[in-house]
Coordinates of N, CA and C in Angstrom, one line a residue:
Chain A
D1 N 32.0 -92.4 138.3 CA 31.3 -92.6 137.5 C 30.4 -91.8 137.8
T2 N 30.1 -90.4 137.3 CA 29.0 -89.6 137.1 C 27.8 -89.6 136.4
E3 N 27.6 -90.6 136.1 CA 26.4 -90.8 134.5 C 24.9 -91.1 135.4
V4 N 24.3 -89.6 134.7 CA 22.4 -90.1 135.2 C 22.7 -90.2 133.1
T5 N 21.5 -91.4 133.2 CA 20.6 -91.3 131.9 C 19.5 -91.0 131.7
Q6 N 19.0 -90.8 130.4 CA 17.7 -90.5 130.0 C 17.2 -91.1 128.6
T7 N 16.0 -91.4 128.9 CA 15.4 -91.9 127.6 C 13.7 -91.9 127.3
P8 N 13.4 -91.2 126.1 CA 14.3 -90.9 125.1 C 15.0 -89.8 125.1
K9 N 16.1 -89.5 123.7 CA 16.4 -88.3 123.6 C 15.4 -87.2 123.2
H10 N 14.7 -87.9 122.5 CA 13.7 -86.9 121.8 C 12.6 -87.7 121.9
L11 N 11.4 -86.7 121.8 CA 9.8 -87.1 121.9 C 8.9 -86.4 121.6
V12 N 8.1 -86.7 120.5 CA 6.8 -86.0 119.8 C 6.3 -86.4 120.4
M13 N 4.9 -85.6 120.9 CA 3.5 -86.1 121.0 C 2.4 -85.5 120.9
G14 N 1.2 -85.7 120.6 CA 0.0 -85.2 120.8 C -0.5 -85.2 121.6
M15 N -1.3 -83.6 122.1 CA -1.7 -83.1 123.1 C -3.1 -84.3 123.9
T16 N -3.4 -85.5 123.1 CA -4.2 -86.4 123.6 C -3.5 -87.7 124.3
N17 N -2.4 -88.3 123.8 CA -1.1 -89.2 124.0 C -0.9 -88.7 125.5
K18 N -0.4 -90.3 125.9 CA 0.3 -90.5 126.9 C 1.7 -91.4 127.0
K19 N 2.5 -90.7 127.5 CA 4.1 -90.7 127.2 C 4.8 -90.8 128.7
S20 N 6.2 -91.7 128.7 CA 6.6 -91.4 129.9 C 8.0 -91.0 129.7
L21 N 8.8 -90.1 130.3 CA 10.3 -89.9 130.5 C 10.8 -91.1 131.6
K22 N 12.0 -91.0 131.5 CA 12.6 -92.3 132.1 C 14.3 -91.5 132.4
C23 N 14.5 -91.7 133.7 CA 16.1 -91.5 134.5 C 16.9 -92.6 135.0
E24 N 17.7 -92.5 135.0 CA 18.3 -93.7 135.7 C 19.8 -93.2 136.3
Q25 N 19.9 -93.5 137.5 CA 21.6 -93.6 137.9 C 22.3 -94.4 139.0
H26 N 23.4 -94.9 138.7 CA 23.8 -96.0 139.6 C 25.0 -95.6 140.6
M27 N 24.7 -94.2 140.7 CA 25.9 -93.8 141.6 C 25.6 -93.8 143.3
G28 N 24.3 -94.8 143.6 CA 23.7 -94.5 144.6 C 23.4 -93.4 145.5
H29 N 22.7 -92.4 144.3 CA 22.6 -91.3 145.0 C 21.0 -91.5 145.3
R30 N 20.8 -90.6 146.6 CA 19.1 -90.9 147.0 C 18.5 -89.9 147.0
A31 N 18.9 -88.6 146.1 CA 18.0 -87.3 145.7 C 18.3 -87.3 144.2
M32 N 17.3 -87.1 143.7 CA 16.6 -87.3 142.0 C 15.7 -86.0 142.0
Y33 N 16.2 -85.1 141.0 CA 14.8 -84.4 140.5 C 14.3 -84.1 138.7
W34 N 13.7 -83.3 139.0 CA 13.2 -83.2 137.4 C 13.2 -81.5 137.4
Y35 N 13.9 -81.1 135.8 CA 13.7 -79.6 135.8 C 13.5 -79.6 134.0
K36 N 12.8 -78.7 133.9 CA 12.4 -78.0 132.9 C 13.2 -76.8 131.9
Q37 N 13.5 -77.1 130.9 CA 14.3 -75.9 130.3 C 13.9 -75.7 129.2
K38 N 13.1 -74.5 129.1 CA 12.9 -73.6 127.8 C 14.0 -73.6 127.0
A39 N 14.1 -73.1 125.9 CA 15.5 -72.7 124.8 C 15.6 -71.0 125.4
K40 N 17.1 -71.5 125.4 CA 18.3 -69.9 126.1 C 17.5 -69.5 127.4
K41 N 16.9 -70.6 128.0 CA 16.5 -70.2 129.4 C 17.0 -71.2 130.4
P42 N 17.3 -70.7 131.6 CA 17.8 -71.7 132.8 C 17.0 -72.9 133.4
P43 N 17.4 -73.6 133.9 CA 16.6 -74.9 133.9 C 15.8 -74.2 135.2
E44 N 14.3 -75.0 135.4 CA 13.5 -74.7 136.6 C 13.0 -75.7 136.8
L45 N 13.2 -75.9 138.2 CA 12.8 -77.1 139.2 C 11.6 -77.4 139.2
M46 N 11.1 -78.8 139.2 CA 9.7 -79.3 138.7 C 9.5 -80.0 140.3
F47 N 10.4 -81.1 140.2 CA 10.2 -82.0 141.6 C 11.6 -82.2 142.1
V48 N 11.3 -82.9 143.4 CA 12.5 -83.3 144.1 C 12.2 -84.6 144.7
Y49 N 12.8 -86.0 144.4 CA 12.6 -86.9 145.4 C 13.8 -87.2 146.3
S50 N 13.7 -87.2 147.3 CA 14.5 -87.7 148.3 C 13.8 -89.1 149.3
Y51 N 15.0 -89.7 149.2 CA 14.5 -91.4 149.4 C 13.5 -92.1 149.1
E52 N 13.2 -92.0 147.4 CA 11.9 -92.1 146.7 C 10.9 -91.6 146.9
K53 N 10.7 -90.9 148.2 CA 9.3 -90.0 148.5 C 9.6 -88.5 148.1
L54 N 8.5 -88.3 147.3 CA 8.2 -86.7 146.9 C 8.5 -85.6 148.2
S55 N 9.4 -84.6 147.9 CA 10.0 -83.9 148.9 C 9.6 -82.7 148.5
I56 N 9.4 -82.1 147.2 CA 9.3 -81.2 146.8 C 8.4 -80.9 145.2
N57 N 7.6 -80.0 145.2 CA 6.7 -80.4 143.8 C 6.2 -78.4 143.7
E58 N 7.2 -78.0 142.5 CA 7.0 -76.7 142.7 C 5.9 -76.3 142.0
S59 N 4.4 -76.5 142.1 CA 3.5 -76.1 141.6 C 3.1 -76.2 140.4
V60 N 3.8 -77.7 139.7 CA 3.6 -78.2 138.4 C 2.2 -78.6 138.4
P61 N 1.9 -78.5 137.2 CA 0.6 -79.2 136.5 C 0.2 -80.3 136.9
S62 N -1.0 -80.9 137.2 CA -1.0 -82.3 137.3 C -1.0 -83.1 136.1
R63 N -0.9 -82.7 135.2 CA -0.4 -83.2 133.6 C 0.8 -83.6 133.9
F64 N 1.7 -83.7 134.7 CA 3.0 -84.0 134.7 C 2.7 -84.6 136.0
S65 N 2.9 -86.1 136.2 CA 2.9 -86.8 137.0 C 4.6 -87.5 137.6
P66 N 5.1 -87.6 138.5 CA 6.2 -87.7 138.5 C 6.0 -89.4 139.9
E67 N 7.2 -90.3 139.3 CA 7.1 -91.6 139.9 C 8.4 -91.9 140.2
C68 N 8.7 -92.5 141.4 CA 10.2 -92.8 141.6 C 10.2 -94.3 142.3
P69 N 9.7 -95.5 141.1 CA 9.9 -97.0 141.7 C 10.9 -97.4 142.3
N70 N 12.3 -97.1 142.3 CA 13.0 -97.2 143.0 C 14.0 -96.1 143.6
S71 N 15.4 -96.5 144.0 CA 16.2 -95.6 144.5 C 17.5 -95.0 143.1
S72 N 16.9 -95.9 142.0 CA 18.1 -95.8 141.1 C 17.1 -95.7 139.7
L73 N 15.8 -95.2 139.5 CA 15.1 -94.9 138.7 C 13.7 -93.5 139.2
L74 N 13.8 -92.8 138.1 CA 12.7 -91.9 138.0 C 12.0 -91.8 136.7
N75 N 11.0 -91.6 136.7 CA 10.0 -90.9 135.7 C 9.1 -90.1 135.7
L76 N 8.3 -89.8 134.7 CA 7.9 -88.5 134.4 C 7.0 -88.9 133.7
H77 N 5.7 -89.1 134.0 CA 4.5 -89.5 133.1 C 3.6 -88.2 132.3
L78 N 3.7 -88.4 131.6 CA 3.1 -87.1 130.7 C 1.6 -87.9 130.1
H79 N 0.6 -86.1 130.7 CA -0.4 -87.0 130.0 C -1.3 -85.5 129.0
A80 N -2.0 -85.4 128.5 CA -2.9 -84.2 127.9 C -2.2 -83.2 128.2
L81 N -0.6 -83.0 127.5 CA 0.1 -81.8 127.6 C -0.6 -80.7 126.4
Q82 N 0.6 -79.7 126.4 CA 0.3 -78.3 125.9 C 1.1 -78.2 125.1
P83 N 0.7 -77.3 123.8 CA 2.0 -76.7 122.9 C 3.1 -76.6 123.8
E84 N 3.0 -75.6 124.9 CA 4.0 -74.7 125.4 C 4.5 -75.5 126.9
D85 N 4.6 -76.9 126.7 CA 5.0 -77.9 127.5 C 6.4 -78.1 127.0
S86 N 6.5 -77.9 125.7 CA 7.4 -78.3 124.8 C 8.8 -77.5 124.9
A87 N 10.1 -78.3 125.7 CA 10.9 -78.1 126.4 C 12.2 -79.4 126.5
L88 N 13.4 -78.9 126.9 CA 14.1 -80.2 127.6 C 13.9 -80.3 128.7
Y89 N 13.5 -81.1 129.0 CA 13.1 -82.1 130.3 C 14.8 -82.8 131.4
L90 N 15.2 -82.2 132.2 CA 16.8 -82.5 132.7 C 16.3 -83.2 133.9
C91 N 16.8 -84.5 134.2 CA 16.7 -85.2 135.4 C 18.1 -84.8 135.8
A92 N 18.3 -84.9 137.2 CA 19.6 -84.9 138.2 C 19.5 -85.7 139.2
S93 N 20.7 -86.1 139.5 CA 20.6 -86.7 141.3 C 21.9 -86.2 141.8
S94 N 21.6 -86.2 143.1 CA 22.7 -86.2 144.2 C 22.8 -86.9 145.4
Q95 N 23.9 -87.0 145.8 CA 23.8 -87.8 147.1 C 22.8 -88.2 147.9
E96 N 22.6 -87.0 148.3 CA 21.8 -86.8 150.1 C 20.9 -85.3 149.7
K97 N 19.9 -85.2 149.6 CA 19.1 -84.2 149.4 C 19.8 -83.6 150.9
G98 N 19.8 -82.4 151.2 CA 19.5 -81.9 152.6 C 21.3 -81.8 153.4
R99 N 21.9 -82.3 152.1 CA 23.4 -81.9 152.9 C 24.1 -80.9 152.1
M100 N 25.0 -80.0 152.5 CA 25.5 -78.6 151.9 C 26.6 -79.5 150.9
T101 N 26.7 -80.6 150.9 CA 28.1 -81.3 150.7 C 27.6 -81.3 148.8
D102 N 26.6 -81.4 148.7 CA 25.6 -81.7 147.7 C 26.3 -81.4 146.5
T103 N 26.3 -82.5 145.7 CA 26.3 -81.7 144.0 C 25.4 -82.2 143.2
Q104 N 24.8 -81.7 142.1 CA 23.6 -82.5 141.2 C 24.4 -82.3 140.2
Y105 N 24.0 -84.0 139.6 CA 24.9 -84.5 138.2 C 23.8 -84.2 137.2
F106 N 23.7 -84.3 136.2 CA 22.8 -83.9 135.3 C 22.9 -84.9 134.2
G107 N 21.4 -85.3 133.6 CA 21.3 -86.1 132.3 C 21.3 -85.6 131.1
P108 N 21.6 -86.1 130.0 CA 21.6 -85.3 128.8 C 20.4 -84.6 128.2
G109 N 19.1 -85.3 129.3 CA 17.9 -84.5 129.2 C 17.0 -85.2 127.8
T110 N 15.8 -84.9 127.7 CA 15.2 -85.6 126.8 C 14.1 -84.4 125.9
R111 N 14.6 -83.9 125.1 CA 13.5 -82.8 124.2 C 12.3 -83.3 123.2
L112 N 11.3 -82.3 124.2 CA 10.1 -82.8 124.1 C 9.2 -81.9 123.6
T113 N 8.6 -82.5 122.1 CA 8.1 -81.5 121.4 C 6.4 -82.0 121.5
V114 N 5.8 -81.0 121.8 CA 4.1 -81.3 121.7 C 3.1 -80.5 120.9
L115 N 2.7 -81.5 120.0 CA 2.0 -80.9 118.5 C 0.4 -80.7 118.9
Chain B
A1 N 14.6 -64.4 148.8 CA 14.6 -65.0 148.2 C 16.5 -64.6 147.5
Q2 N 16.7 -65.8 147.0 CA 17.9 -66.3 146.1 C 17.7 -65.5 144.9
T3 N 18.6 -64.7 144.4 CA 18.9 -64.3 142.8 C 20.1 -64.3 142.5
V4 N 20.6 -64.9 141.3 CA 21.5 -64.7 140.4 C 21.6 -63.9 139.2
T5 N 22.7 -63.2 139.2 CA 22.4 -62.8 138.0 C 23.7 -62.7 137.3
Q6 N 23.4 -62.8 135.4 CA 24.8 -63.2 134.8 C 24.5 -62.0 133.4
S7 N 25.2 -61.1 133.7 CA 25.1 -59.7 132.9 C 25.3 -59.9 131.4
Q8 N 26.2 -61.2 130.8 CA 26.7 -61.1 129.4 C 26.1 -62.3 129.2
P9 N 25.2 -61.7 128.4 CA 24.4 -62.7 127.7 C 25.2 -63.6 126.5
E10 N 26.0 -62.8 125.8 CA 27.0 -63.6 125.4 C 28.3 -63.1 125.2
M11 N 29.7 -63.9 124.9 CA 31.0 -63.6 124.7 C 31.6 -64.5 123.9
S12 N 32.3 -63.8 123.6 CA 33.6 -64.6 122.6 C 35.0 -64.4 123.0
V13 N 35.7 -65.4 122.4 CA 37.4 -65.6 123.1 C 37.9 -66.2 121.6
Q14 N 39.2 -65.6 121.4 CA 40.3 -66.6 120.7 C 40.7 -67.7 121.0
E15 N 40.5 -68.6 120.5 CA 41.2 -69.7 121.1 C 42.6 -69.4 121.9
A16 N 42.8 -70.1 122.5 CA 43.8 -69.8 123.5 C 44.2 -68.5 124.4
E17 N 43.2 -68.0 124.5 CA 43.1 -66.7 125.1 C 42.3 -67.1 126.4
T18 N 42.5 -66.1 127.1 CA 41.5 -66.1 128.6 C 40.6 -64.9 128.5
V19 N 38.8 -65.7 129.2 CA 38.2 -65.1 129.3 C 37.6 -65.3 130.5
T20 N 36.7 -64.2 131.3 CA 36.4 -64.2 132.4 C 34.5 -64.2 132.3
L21 N 33.8 -65.0 132.9 CA 32.7 -64.7 132.8 C 32.7 -64.1 134.0
S22 N 31.1 -63.1 134.4 CA 31.2 -62.5 135.4 C 29.3 -63.1 136.1
C23 N 29.4 -63.3 137.0 CA 28.1 -63.8 138.0 C 27.9 -63.2 139.4
T24 N 26.8 -62.6 139.7 CA 26.5 -61.4 141.2 C 25.4 -62.3 141.3
Y25 N 25.1 -62.5 143.0 CA 24.1 -63.1 143.5 C 23.7 -62.2 144.7
D26 N 22.9 -62.6 145.3 CA 22.0 -61.7 146.2 C 21.4 -63.1 147.1
T27 N 21.9 -62.7 148.5 CA 21.3 -63.8 149.4 C 21.9 -63.4 150.9
S28 N 20.9 -63.5 151.9 CA 21.0 -63.0 153.3 C 21.8 -64.4 154.2
E29 N 22.1 -64.9 153.5 CA 22.8 -66.6 154.5 C 24.2 -66.1 154.0
S30 N 24.9 -66.9 155.2 CA 26.3 -66.5 155.3 C 27.1 -68.0 154.4
N31 N 26.1 -68.9 154.6 CA 26.9 -70.3 154.4 C 26.4 -70.8 152.9
Y32 N 26.8 -71.4 152.1 CA 26.3 -71.4 150.8 C 27.0 -72.0 150.0
Y33 N 26.8 -72.8 148.6 CA 27.6 -73.1 147.6 C 27.8 -72.8 146.5
L34 N 28.3 -72.4 145.7 CA 28.2 -71.4 144.2 C 28.7 -72.7 143.4
F35 N 28.1 -72.6 142.0 CA 28.7 -73.6 141.2 C 28.3 -72.8 139.6
W36 N 29.6 -73.4 138.8 CA 29.2 -73.0 137.1 C 29.1 -74.0 136.4
Y37 N 28.1 -74.6 135.8 CA 27.9 -75.6 134.9 C 27.9 -75.4 133.6
K38 N 28.3 -75.7 132.6 CA 28.2 -75.8 131.4 C 27.5 -76.4 130.5
Q39 N 26.5 -75.8 129.6 CA 26.0 -77.0 129.2 C 26.3 -76.6 127.3
P40 N 27.0 -77.6 126.9 CA 27.6 -77.1 125.2 C 26.2 -77.4 124.4
P41 N 26.6 -77.6 123.0 CA 25.3 -78.3 122.1 C 24.8 -79.3 122.4
S42 N 25.2 -80.6 122.9 CA 24.6 -81.6 122.9 C 23.9 -81.7 124.2
R43 N 23.5 -80.5 125.3 CA 22.6 -80.5 126.0 C 22.7 -80.9 127.3
Q44 N 23.9 -81.7 127.3 CA 24.4 -82.4 129.1 C 24.5 -81.5 129.9
M45 N 24.3 -80.8 131.0 CA 24.7 -80.1 131.8 C 26.1 -80.2 132.9
I46 N 26.9 -79.9 132.8 CA 28.5 -80.3 133.0 C 28.4 -79.5 134.1
L47 N 29.2 -80.0 135.2 CA 30.0 -79.3 136.4 C 31.2 -78.9 135.9
V48 N 31.3 -77.5 136.0 CA 32.7 -77.1 135.6 C 33.4 -76.8 137.2
I49 N 32.7 -76.2 137.9 CA 33.0 -75.9 139.1 C 32.7 -75.6 140.0
R50 N 33.3 -75.6 141.6 CA 32.3 -75.1 142.7 C 33.0 -74.5 143.9
Q51 N 32.0 -73.8 144.5 CA 33.1 -73.0 145.3 C 31.9 -72.8 146.8
E52 N 32.7 -73.3 148.0 CA 32.2 -73.5 149.3 C 32.2 -71.7 149.3
A53 N 31.3 -71.0 150.0 CA 31.5 -70.0 150.6 C 32.4 -69.5 152.1
Y54 N 32.4 -70.6 152.6 CA 33.0 -70.3 153.6 C 34.4 -70.9 153.5
K55 N 34.8 -71.2 152.8 CA 36.3 -71.2 152.1 C 36.6 -69.8 151.5
Q56 N 37.4 -69.3 151.7 CA 38.5 -67.5 151.5 C 39.4 -68.1 149.7
Q57 N 39.8 -69.1 150.2 CA 40.5 -69.8 148.7 C 39.8 -70.1 147.7
N58 N 40.1 -69.0 146.6 CA 39.2 -69.6 145.0 C 39.5 -71.3 144.5
A59 N 38.2 -72.2 144.1 CA 38.1 -72.8 144.1 C 39.1 -73.1 142.3
T60 N 39.9 -74.0 141.8 CA 40.7 -74.1 140.5 C 40.7 -75.8 140.4
E61 N 39.9 -75.8 139.1 CA 40.0 -77.0 138.4 C 40.7 -76.8 136.8
N62 N 42.2 -77.1 136.4 CA 42.7 -77.1 135.4 C 42.9 -75.7 134.7
R63 N 42.0 -75.5 133.9 CA 41.9 -74.4 133.1 C 41.2 -73.4 133.4
F64 N 40.0 -73.7 134.7 CA 38.9 -72.8 134.9 C 39.2 -72.4 136.5
S65 N 38.9 -71.4 136.9 CA 39.5 -71.0 138.4 C 38.5 -70.1 138.3
V66 N 38.0 -69.4 139.4 CA 37.1 -68.9 140.2 C 37.5 -67.6 140.7
N67 N 37.0 -66.4 140.9 CA 37.5 -65.2 142.0 C 36.0 -64.7 142.6
F68 N 36.0 -65.3 143.8 CA 35.1 -65.5 144.7 C 35.2 -64.3 145.5
Q69 N 34.3 -63.5 145.6 CA 34.3 -62.3 146.4 C 33.0 -62.1 147.3
K70 N 33.3 -62.5 148.6 CA 31.6 -63.1 148.9 C 31.4 -61.2 149.7
A71 N 31.8 -60.6 149.9 CA 31.3 -59.2 150.4 C 30.4 -58.5 149.1
A72 N 31.4 -58.9 148.2 CA 30.7 -58.2 146.9 C 29.8 -59.0 146.3
K73 N 29.6 -60.2 146.9 CA 28.6 -61.6 146.4 C 28.8 -61.3 144.7
S74 N 30.1 -62.2 144.2 CA 30.9 -62.0 143.0 C 31.1 -63.3 142.6
F75 N 31.0 -64.0 141.8 CA 31.7 -65.2 141.4 C 32.0 -65.5 140.2
S76 N 33.3 -64.8 140.0 CA 33.1 -64.9 138.2 C 34.2 -66.2 137.9
L77 N 34.0 -66.3 136.5 CA 34.7 -67.9 136.2 C 35.7 -67.2 135.2
K78 N 36.7 -68.0 135.5 CA 38.0 -67.7 134.4 C 38.5 -68.8 133.5
I79 N 38.5 -68.7 132.0 CA 38.6 -69.8 131.2 C 40.3 -69.4 131.1
S80 N 41.3 -70.3 131.1 CA 42.4 -69.8 130.4 C 42.6 -70.8 129.1
D81 N 43.1 -70.3 128.6 CA 44.0 -71.4 127.5 C 42.4 -72.0 126.6
S82 N 41.8 -70.9 125.9 CA 40.6 -71.2 125.5 C 40.4 -72.3 124.8
Q83 N 39.9 -73.1 124.8 CA 40.0 -74.7 123.5 C 38.1 -74.8 122.8
L84 N 38.1 -75.1 121.9 CA 37.0 -75.1 121.0 C 36.0 -75.7 122.0
G85 N 36.2 -76.5 122.3 CA 35.2 -77.5 123.0 C 34.5 -77.0 124.0
D86 N 35.5 -75.2 124.5 CA 34.9 -74.8 125.4 C 33.4 -74.0 125.2
T87 N 33.2 -74.0 124.0 CA 31.8 -73.2 123.4 C 30.5 -73.9 123.8
A88 N 30.1 -73.2 124.7 CA 28.5 -74.0 125.5 C 27.9 -72.0 125.7
M89 N 27.0 -72.8 126.4 CA 26.3 -72.1 127.2 C 26.8 -72.3 128.9
Y90 N 26.9 -71.1 129.5 CA 28.0 -71.1 131.2 C 26.6 -70.7 132.0
F91 N 26.1 -71.6 133.1 CA 25.3 -71.1 134.1 C 25.9 -70.9 135.4
C92 N 26.0 -69.9 136.0 CA 26.6 -69.7 137.2 C 24.6 -70.0 138.3
A93 N 25.1 -71.0 139.3 CA 24.0 -71.6 140.5 C 24.4 -71.1 141.6
F94 N 23.5 -71.1 142.3 CA 23.5 -70.9 143.8 C 22.8 -72.1 144.3
M95 N 23.5 -72.7 145.6 CA 22.5 -73.4 146.4 C 22.6 -73.0 147.7
D96 N 21.2 -73.0 148.5 CA 21.2 -72.3 149.6 C 21.2 -73.5 150.9
Q97 N 21.1 -73.0 151.7 CA 21.8 -73.9 152.9 C 20.1 -74.6 153.6
T98 N 19.2 -74.3 153.3 CA 17.8 -74.2 154.2 C 17.4 -75.8 153.8
G99 N 18.3 -76.2 153.8 CA 17.8 -78.0 153.5 C 17.2 -78.7 152.4
A100 N 16.7 -77.3 151.6 CA 15.8 -78.2 150.2 C 17.2 -78.3 149.4
N101 N 18.5 -77.9 149.4 CA 19.3 -77.5 148.7 C 18.9 -77.5 147.2
N102 N 18.4 -76.3 147.3 CA 17.7 -75.9 145.8 C 18.5 -75.1 145.0
L103 N 18.9 -75.4 143.7 CA 19.8 -74.6 142.7 C 19.1 -73.5 141.9
F104 N 19.7 -72.5 142.3 CA 19.5 -71.2 141.6 C 20.0 -70.8 140.5
F105 N 19.4 -71.0 139.4 CA 20.6 -70.6 138.1 C 20.3 -68.9 137.8
G106 N 21.5 -68.9 137.3 CA 21.3 -67.6 136.6 C 20.9 -67.5 135.0
T107 N 20.8 -66.7 134.2 CA 20.0 -66.4 133.0 C 21.1 -67.4 131.7
G108 N 22.7 -67.4 132.2 CA 23.4 -67.7 131.4 C 24.2 -66.7 130.8
T109 N 25.3 -67.0 130.1 CA 26.6 -66.7 129.2 C 26.7 -67.4 128.1
R110 N 25.8 -67.2 127.1 CA 26.9 -67.8 125.7 C 28.1 -67.7 125.5
L111 N 29.1 -68.9 125.4 CA 30.2 -68.7 125.2 C 30.7 -69.1 124.3
T112 N 31.5 -68.3 122.8 CA 32.1 -68.9 121.6 C 33.4 -68.6 121.8
V113 N 34.3 -70.0 121.6 CA 35.5 -69.7 120.9 C 35.8 -69.9 119.8
I114 N 36.7 -69.1 119.2 CA 36.7 -68.8 117.8 C 38.1 -69.0 117.2
P115 N 38.2 -70.0 116.0 CA 39.8 -70.4 115.9 C 40.5 -69.7 115.5

């Protein structure tokens, strides 16, 4: 089973709202990732968690706040977003960060629209 | 820095025919992994095939195979007996061995299979 689930599928929010994106995997993976993907562009890495600790933050604005409550869950808290933050947000997981044999498995994404 | 180039923004192929998508990359590393991911209109990023740089044998997964030319830094994907379900955006990706295991994506090739 290589399933990564994400909720919600679609999210529309105003610039003053606070919302959260959720990602879940039950493959026993210890590394989880958030990517942002604009239309017709490749995914861009935002954050990496390894063993529930944040290991990479690719200079993402503080209005995006990741959280990893346990090894199966990854959240992305959103606050005071801008219209240019509208994008597809993809979650991925892999067995373990730092191993060359790793493959990242992606979830279906959350389509975010900021009004 | 690693770069991945996909020079074909769009391609089309007749159903049951064969098509080859090209990918080149630039790296100074000797060991790394290469991937092809497929992203259909449903948005889910699906792993198609992967290749370890230290292996000379080209990877194959059913109708999908790669032509890996390490010296030329080329990694093309061949799809045989194309099916309508192959219609998707295809991303070539490179994974380094620095320990970060970051994926570097190309800009993608949009493939349309014509009935």
